[in-house]
Coordinates of N, CA, C and O in Angstrom, one line a residue:
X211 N 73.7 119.4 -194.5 CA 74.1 118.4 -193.5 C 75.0 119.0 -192.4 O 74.7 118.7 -191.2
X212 N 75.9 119.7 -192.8 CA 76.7 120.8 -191.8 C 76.2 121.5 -190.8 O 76.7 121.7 -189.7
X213 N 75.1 122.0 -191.1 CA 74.1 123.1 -190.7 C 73.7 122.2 -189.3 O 74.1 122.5 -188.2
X214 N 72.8 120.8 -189.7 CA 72.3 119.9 -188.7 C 73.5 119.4 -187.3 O 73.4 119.5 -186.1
X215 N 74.3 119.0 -188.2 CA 75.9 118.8 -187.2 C 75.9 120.1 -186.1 O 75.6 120.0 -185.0
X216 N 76.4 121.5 -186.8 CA 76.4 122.3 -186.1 C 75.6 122.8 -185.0 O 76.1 123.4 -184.1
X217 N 74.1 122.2 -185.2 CA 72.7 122.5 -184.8 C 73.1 121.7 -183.5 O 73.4 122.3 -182.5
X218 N 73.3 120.4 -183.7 CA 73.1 119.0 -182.7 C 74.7 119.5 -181.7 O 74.7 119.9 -180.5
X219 N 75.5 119.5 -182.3 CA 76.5 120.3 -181.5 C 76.6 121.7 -180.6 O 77.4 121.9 -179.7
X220 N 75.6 122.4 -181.2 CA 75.3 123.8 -180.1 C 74.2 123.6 -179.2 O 73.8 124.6 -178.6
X221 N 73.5 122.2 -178.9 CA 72.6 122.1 -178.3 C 72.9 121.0 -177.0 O 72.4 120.7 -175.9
X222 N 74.1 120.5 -177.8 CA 75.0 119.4 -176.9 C 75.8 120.6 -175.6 O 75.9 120.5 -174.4
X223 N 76.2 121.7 -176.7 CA 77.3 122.4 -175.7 C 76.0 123.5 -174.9 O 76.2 123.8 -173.7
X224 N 75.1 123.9 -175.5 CA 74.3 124.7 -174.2 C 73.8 123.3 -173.0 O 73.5 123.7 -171.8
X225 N 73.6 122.1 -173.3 CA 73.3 121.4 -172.3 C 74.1 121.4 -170.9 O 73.8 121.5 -169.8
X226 N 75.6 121.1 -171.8 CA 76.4 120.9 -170.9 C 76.7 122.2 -170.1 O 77.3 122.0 -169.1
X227 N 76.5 123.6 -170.6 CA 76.8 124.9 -170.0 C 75.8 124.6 -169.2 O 76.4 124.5 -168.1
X228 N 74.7 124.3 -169.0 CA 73.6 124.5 -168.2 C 73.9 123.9 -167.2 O 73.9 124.6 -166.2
X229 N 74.4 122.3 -167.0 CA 74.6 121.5 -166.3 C 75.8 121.9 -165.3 O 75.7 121.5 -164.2
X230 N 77.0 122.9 -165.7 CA 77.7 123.4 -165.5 C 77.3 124.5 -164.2 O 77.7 124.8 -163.1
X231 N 76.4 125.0 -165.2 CA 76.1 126.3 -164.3 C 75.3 125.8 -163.0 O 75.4 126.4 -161.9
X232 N 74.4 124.6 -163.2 CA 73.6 124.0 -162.1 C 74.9 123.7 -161.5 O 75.2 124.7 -160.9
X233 N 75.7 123.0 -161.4 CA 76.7 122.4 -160.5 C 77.2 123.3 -160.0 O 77.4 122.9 -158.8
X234 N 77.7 124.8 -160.3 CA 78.0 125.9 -159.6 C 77.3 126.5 -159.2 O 78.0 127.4 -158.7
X235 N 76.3 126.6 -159.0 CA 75.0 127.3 -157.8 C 74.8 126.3 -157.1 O 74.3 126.4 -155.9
X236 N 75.0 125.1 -157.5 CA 74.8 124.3 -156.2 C 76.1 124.3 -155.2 O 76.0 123.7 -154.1
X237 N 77.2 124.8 -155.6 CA 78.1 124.9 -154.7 C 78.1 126.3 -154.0 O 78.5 126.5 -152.9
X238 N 77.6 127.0 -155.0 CA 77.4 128.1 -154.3 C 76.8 128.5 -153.1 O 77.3 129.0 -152.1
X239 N 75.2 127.9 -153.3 CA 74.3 128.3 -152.6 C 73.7 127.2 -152.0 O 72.8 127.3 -151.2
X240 N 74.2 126.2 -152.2 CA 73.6 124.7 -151.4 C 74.9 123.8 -150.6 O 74.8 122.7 -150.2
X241 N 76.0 124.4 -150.6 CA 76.9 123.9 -150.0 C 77.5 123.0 -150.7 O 78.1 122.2 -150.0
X242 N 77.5 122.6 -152.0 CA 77.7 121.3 -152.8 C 78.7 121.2 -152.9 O 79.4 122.1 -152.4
X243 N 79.5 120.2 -153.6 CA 81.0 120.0 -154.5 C 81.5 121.1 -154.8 O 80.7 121.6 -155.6
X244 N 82.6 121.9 -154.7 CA 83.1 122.5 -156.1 C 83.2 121.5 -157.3 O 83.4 120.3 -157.1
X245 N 82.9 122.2 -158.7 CA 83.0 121.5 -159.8 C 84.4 121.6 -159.9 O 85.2 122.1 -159.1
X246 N 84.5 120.8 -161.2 CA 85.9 120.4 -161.6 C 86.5 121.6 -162.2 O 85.8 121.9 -163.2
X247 N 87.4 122.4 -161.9 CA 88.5 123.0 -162.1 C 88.2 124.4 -161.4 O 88.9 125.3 -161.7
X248 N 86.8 124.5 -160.3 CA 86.7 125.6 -159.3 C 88.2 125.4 -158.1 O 88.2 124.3 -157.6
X249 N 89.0 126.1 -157.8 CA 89.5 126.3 -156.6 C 88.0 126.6 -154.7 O 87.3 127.5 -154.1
X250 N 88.5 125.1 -154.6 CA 87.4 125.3 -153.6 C 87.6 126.5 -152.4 O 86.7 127.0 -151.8
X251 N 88.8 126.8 -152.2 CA 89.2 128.4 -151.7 C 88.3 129.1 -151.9 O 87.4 129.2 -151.1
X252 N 88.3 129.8 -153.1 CA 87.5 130.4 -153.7 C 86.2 130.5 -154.2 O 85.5 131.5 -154.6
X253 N 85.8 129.2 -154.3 CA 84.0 129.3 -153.9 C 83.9 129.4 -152.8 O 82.7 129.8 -152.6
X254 N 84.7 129.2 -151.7 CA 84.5 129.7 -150.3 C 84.2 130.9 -149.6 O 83.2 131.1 -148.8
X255 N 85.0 131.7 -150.1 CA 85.1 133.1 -150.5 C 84.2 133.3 -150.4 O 83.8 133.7 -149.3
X256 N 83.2 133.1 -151.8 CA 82.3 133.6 -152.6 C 80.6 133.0 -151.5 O 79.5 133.4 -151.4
X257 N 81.1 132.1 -151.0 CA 79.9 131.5 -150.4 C 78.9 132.0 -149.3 O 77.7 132.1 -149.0
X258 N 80.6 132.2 -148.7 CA 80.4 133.4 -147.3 C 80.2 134.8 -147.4 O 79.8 135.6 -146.5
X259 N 80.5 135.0 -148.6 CA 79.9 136.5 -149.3 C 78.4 136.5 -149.8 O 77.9 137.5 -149.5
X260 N 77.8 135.8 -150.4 CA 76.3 135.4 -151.0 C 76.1 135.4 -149.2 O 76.1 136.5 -148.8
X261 N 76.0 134.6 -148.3 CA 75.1 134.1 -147.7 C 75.5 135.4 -146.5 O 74.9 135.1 -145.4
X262 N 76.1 136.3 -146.3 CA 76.2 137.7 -145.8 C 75.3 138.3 -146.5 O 74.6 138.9 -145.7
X263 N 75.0 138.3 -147.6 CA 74.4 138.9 -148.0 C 73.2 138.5 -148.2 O 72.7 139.4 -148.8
X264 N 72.3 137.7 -148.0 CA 71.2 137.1 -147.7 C 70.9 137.4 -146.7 O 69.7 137.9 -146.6
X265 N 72.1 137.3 -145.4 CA 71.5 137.1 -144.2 C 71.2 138.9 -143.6 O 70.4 139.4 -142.8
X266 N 72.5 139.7 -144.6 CA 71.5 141.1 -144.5 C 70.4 141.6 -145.2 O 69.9 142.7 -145.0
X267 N 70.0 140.9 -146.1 CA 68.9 141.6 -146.8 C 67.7 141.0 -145.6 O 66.6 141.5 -145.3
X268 N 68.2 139.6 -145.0 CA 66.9 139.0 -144.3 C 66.4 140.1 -142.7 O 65.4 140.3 -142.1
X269 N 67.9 140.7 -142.6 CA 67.6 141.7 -141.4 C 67.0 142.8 -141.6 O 66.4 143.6 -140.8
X270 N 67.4 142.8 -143.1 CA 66.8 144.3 -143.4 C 65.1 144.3 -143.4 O 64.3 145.0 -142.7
X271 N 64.7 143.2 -144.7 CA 63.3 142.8 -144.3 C 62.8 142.7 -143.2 O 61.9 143.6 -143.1
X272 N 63.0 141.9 -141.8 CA 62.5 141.4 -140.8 C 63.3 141.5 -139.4 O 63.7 140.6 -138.6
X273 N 63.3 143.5 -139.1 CA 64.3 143.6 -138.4 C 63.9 143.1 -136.5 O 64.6 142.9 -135.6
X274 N 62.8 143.1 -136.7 CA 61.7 142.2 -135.4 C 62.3 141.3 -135.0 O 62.9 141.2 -134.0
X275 N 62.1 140.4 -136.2 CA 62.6 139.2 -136.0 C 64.0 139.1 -135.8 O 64.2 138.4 -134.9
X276 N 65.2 139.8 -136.4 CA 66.3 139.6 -136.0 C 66.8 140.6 -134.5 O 68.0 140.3 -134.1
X277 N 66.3 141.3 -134.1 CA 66.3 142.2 -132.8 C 65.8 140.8 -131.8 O 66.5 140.6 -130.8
X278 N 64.8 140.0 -132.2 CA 64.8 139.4 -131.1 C 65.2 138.3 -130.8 O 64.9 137.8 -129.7
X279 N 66.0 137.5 -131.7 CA 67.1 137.0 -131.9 C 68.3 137.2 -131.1 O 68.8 136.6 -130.2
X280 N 68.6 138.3 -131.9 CA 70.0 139.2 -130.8 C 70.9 138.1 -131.5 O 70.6 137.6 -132.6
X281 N 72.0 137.9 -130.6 CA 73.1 137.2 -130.8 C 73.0 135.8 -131.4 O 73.9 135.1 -131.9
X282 N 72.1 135.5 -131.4 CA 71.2 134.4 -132.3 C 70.8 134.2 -133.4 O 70.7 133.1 -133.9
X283 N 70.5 135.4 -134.0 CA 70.2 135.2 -135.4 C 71.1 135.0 -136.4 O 70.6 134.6 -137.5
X284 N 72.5 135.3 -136.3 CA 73.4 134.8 -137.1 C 74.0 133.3 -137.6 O 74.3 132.7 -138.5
X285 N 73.9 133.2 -135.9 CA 74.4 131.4 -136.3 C 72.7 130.6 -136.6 O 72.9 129.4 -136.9
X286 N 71.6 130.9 -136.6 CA 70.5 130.4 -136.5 C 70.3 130.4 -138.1 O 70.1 129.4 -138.9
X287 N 70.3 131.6 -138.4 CA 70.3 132.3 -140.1 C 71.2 131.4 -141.2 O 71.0 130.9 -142.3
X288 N 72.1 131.6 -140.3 CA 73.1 130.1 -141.2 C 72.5 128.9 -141.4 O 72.4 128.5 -142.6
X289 N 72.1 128.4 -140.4 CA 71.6 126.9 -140.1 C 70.4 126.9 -140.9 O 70.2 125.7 -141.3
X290 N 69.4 127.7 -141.3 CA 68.5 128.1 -141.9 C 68.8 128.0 -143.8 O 68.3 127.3 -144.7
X291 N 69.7 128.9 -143.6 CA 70.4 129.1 -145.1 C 70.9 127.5 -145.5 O 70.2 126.9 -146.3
X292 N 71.6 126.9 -145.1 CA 72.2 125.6 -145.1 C 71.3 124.4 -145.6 O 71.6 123.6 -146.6
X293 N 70.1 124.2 -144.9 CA 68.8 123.5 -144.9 C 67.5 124.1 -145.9 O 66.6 123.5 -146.2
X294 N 67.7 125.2 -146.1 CA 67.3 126.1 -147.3 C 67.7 126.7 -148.2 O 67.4 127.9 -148.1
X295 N 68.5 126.4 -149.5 CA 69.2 127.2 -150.2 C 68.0 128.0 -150.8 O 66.8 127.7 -150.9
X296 N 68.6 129.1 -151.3 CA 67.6 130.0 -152.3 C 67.1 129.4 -153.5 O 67.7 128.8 -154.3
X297 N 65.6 129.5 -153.4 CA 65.5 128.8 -155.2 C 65.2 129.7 -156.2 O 64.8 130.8 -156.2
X298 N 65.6 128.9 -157.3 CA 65.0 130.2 -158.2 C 63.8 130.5 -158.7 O 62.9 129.7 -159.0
X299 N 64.0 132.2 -158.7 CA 62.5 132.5 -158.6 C 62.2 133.2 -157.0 O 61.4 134.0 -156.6
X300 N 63.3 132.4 -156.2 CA 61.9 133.0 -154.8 C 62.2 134.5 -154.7 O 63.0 135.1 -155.4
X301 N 61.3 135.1 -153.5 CA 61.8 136.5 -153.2 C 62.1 136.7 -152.0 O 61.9 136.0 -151.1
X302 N 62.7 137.6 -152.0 CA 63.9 138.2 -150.5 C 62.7 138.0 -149.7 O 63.2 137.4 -148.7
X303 N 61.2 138.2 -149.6 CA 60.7 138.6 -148.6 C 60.1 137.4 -148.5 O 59.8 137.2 -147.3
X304 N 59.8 136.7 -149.2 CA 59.7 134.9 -148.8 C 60.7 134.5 -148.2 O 60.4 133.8 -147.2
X305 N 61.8 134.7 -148.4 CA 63.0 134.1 -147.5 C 63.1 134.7 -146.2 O 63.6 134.0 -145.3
X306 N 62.8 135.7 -146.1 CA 62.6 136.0 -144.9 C 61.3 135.6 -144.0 O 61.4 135.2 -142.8
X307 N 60.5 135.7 -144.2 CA 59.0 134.8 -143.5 C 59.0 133.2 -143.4 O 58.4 132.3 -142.8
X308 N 60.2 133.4 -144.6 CA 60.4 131.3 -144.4 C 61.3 131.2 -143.2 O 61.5 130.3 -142.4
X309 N 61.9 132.3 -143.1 CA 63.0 132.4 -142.1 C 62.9 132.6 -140.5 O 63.7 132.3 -139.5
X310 N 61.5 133.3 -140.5 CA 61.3 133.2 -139.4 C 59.8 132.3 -138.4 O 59.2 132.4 -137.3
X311 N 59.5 131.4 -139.9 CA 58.6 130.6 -139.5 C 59.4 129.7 -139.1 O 59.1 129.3 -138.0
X312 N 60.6 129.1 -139.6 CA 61.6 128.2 -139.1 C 62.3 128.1 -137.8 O 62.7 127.1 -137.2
X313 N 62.3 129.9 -137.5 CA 62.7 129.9 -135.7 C 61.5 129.6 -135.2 O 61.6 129.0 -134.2
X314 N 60.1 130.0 -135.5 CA 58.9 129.2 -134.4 C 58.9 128.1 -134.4 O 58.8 127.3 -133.5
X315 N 59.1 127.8 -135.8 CA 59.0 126.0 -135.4 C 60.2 125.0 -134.6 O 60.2 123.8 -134.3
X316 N 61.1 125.9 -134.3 CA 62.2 125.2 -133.6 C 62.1 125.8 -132.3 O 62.8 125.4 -131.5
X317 N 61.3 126.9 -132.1 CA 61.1 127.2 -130.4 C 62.1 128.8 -130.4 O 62.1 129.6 -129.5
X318 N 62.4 128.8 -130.9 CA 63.5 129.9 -131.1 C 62.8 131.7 -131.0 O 63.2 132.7 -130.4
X319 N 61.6 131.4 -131.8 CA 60.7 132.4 -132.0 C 59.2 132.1 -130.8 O 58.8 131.0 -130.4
X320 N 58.6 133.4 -130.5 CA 57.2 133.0 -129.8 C 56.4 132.5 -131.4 O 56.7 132.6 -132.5
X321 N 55.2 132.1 -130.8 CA 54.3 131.9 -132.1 C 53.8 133.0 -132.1 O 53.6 133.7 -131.1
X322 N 53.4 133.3 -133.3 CA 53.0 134.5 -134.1 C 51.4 135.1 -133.5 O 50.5 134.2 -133.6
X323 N 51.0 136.2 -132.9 CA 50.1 136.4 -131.9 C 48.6 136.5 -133.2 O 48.6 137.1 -134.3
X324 N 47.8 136.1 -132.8 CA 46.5 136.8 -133.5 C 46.4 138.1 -133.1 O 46.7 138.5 -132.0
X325 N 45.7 138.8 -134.3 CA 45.6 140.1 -134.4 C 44.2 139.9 -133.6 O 43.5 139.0 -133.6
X326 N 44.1 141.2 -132.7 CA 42.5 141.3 -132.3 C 42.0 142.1 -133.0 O 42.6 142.9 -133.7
X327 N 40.2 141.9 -132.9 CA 40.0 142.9 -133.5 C 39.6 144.0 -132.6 O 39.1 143.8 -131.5
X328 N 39.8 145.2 -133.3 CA 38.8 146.3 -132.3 C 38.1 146.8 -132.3 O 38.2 147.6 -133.2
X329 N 37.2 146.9 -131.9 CA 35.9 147.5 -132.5 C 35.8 149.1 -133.2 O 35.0 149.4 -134.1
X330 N 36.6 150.0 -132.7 CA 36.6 150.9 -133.2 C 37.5 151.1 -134.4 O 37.8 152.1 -134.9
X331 N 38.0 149.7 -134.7 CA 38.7 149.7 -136.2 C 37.8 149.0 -136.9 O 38.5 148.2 -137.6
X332 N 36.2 148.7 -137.3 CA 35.4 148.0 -137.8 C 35.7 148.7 -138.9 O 36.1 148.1 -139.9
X333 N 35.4 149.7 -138.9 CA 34.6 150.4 -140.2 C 36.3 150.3 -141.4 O 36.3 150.7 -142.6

């Protein structure tokens, strides 16, 4: 009977870690609440450091796109990040094509040109 108690009790407490840990990536990475007993200072910190770091992996991927940007792609990249947190599972290079489908769609970017073909690239 102990065994069962213990069972229903470690399943209670990984729920609640889980739920925990969701509430903290959502503050992290979705701008959410700090949870209860986070110093919101310091997910601050931490927030602006993740999303530097996003926003250099996104230049690193898609340096096109941020060259023609220019002075633009930082506050744009934010506004981006904000309205798209990372999900889990995606990849750096999805976040970056989501990233810059988001400046065409807002005018920001030209639209994306068709490739021609050439004829001497048939074969």
């Amino acid at each position: 009977m102990a065994e069962i108690v213990n069972e229903n009790e470690l399943l209670v407490a990984r729920e609640r870690l889980a739920e925990q840990q969701a509430e903290l990536l959502k503050a992290l990475l979705a701008n959410g609440p700090a949870p209860a007993g986070f110093d919101e200072q310091r997910l601050g910190v931490e927030r602006r450091a993740l999303l530097s770091k996003r926003r250099g992996i996104v230049r690193m991927l898609g340096p096109a796109v941020a060259d023609e940007l220019g002075d633009r792609f930082r506050p744009l990249f934010d506004a981006y990040a904000v309205e798209n947190p990372r999900r889990a599972g995606s990849r750096a290079r999805e976040d970056a094509a989501a990233f810059a489908e988001w400046c065409r769609a807002r005018g920001e970017l030209p639209e994306k040109r068709r490739a021609r073909w050439k004829f001497w690239q048939s074969n």
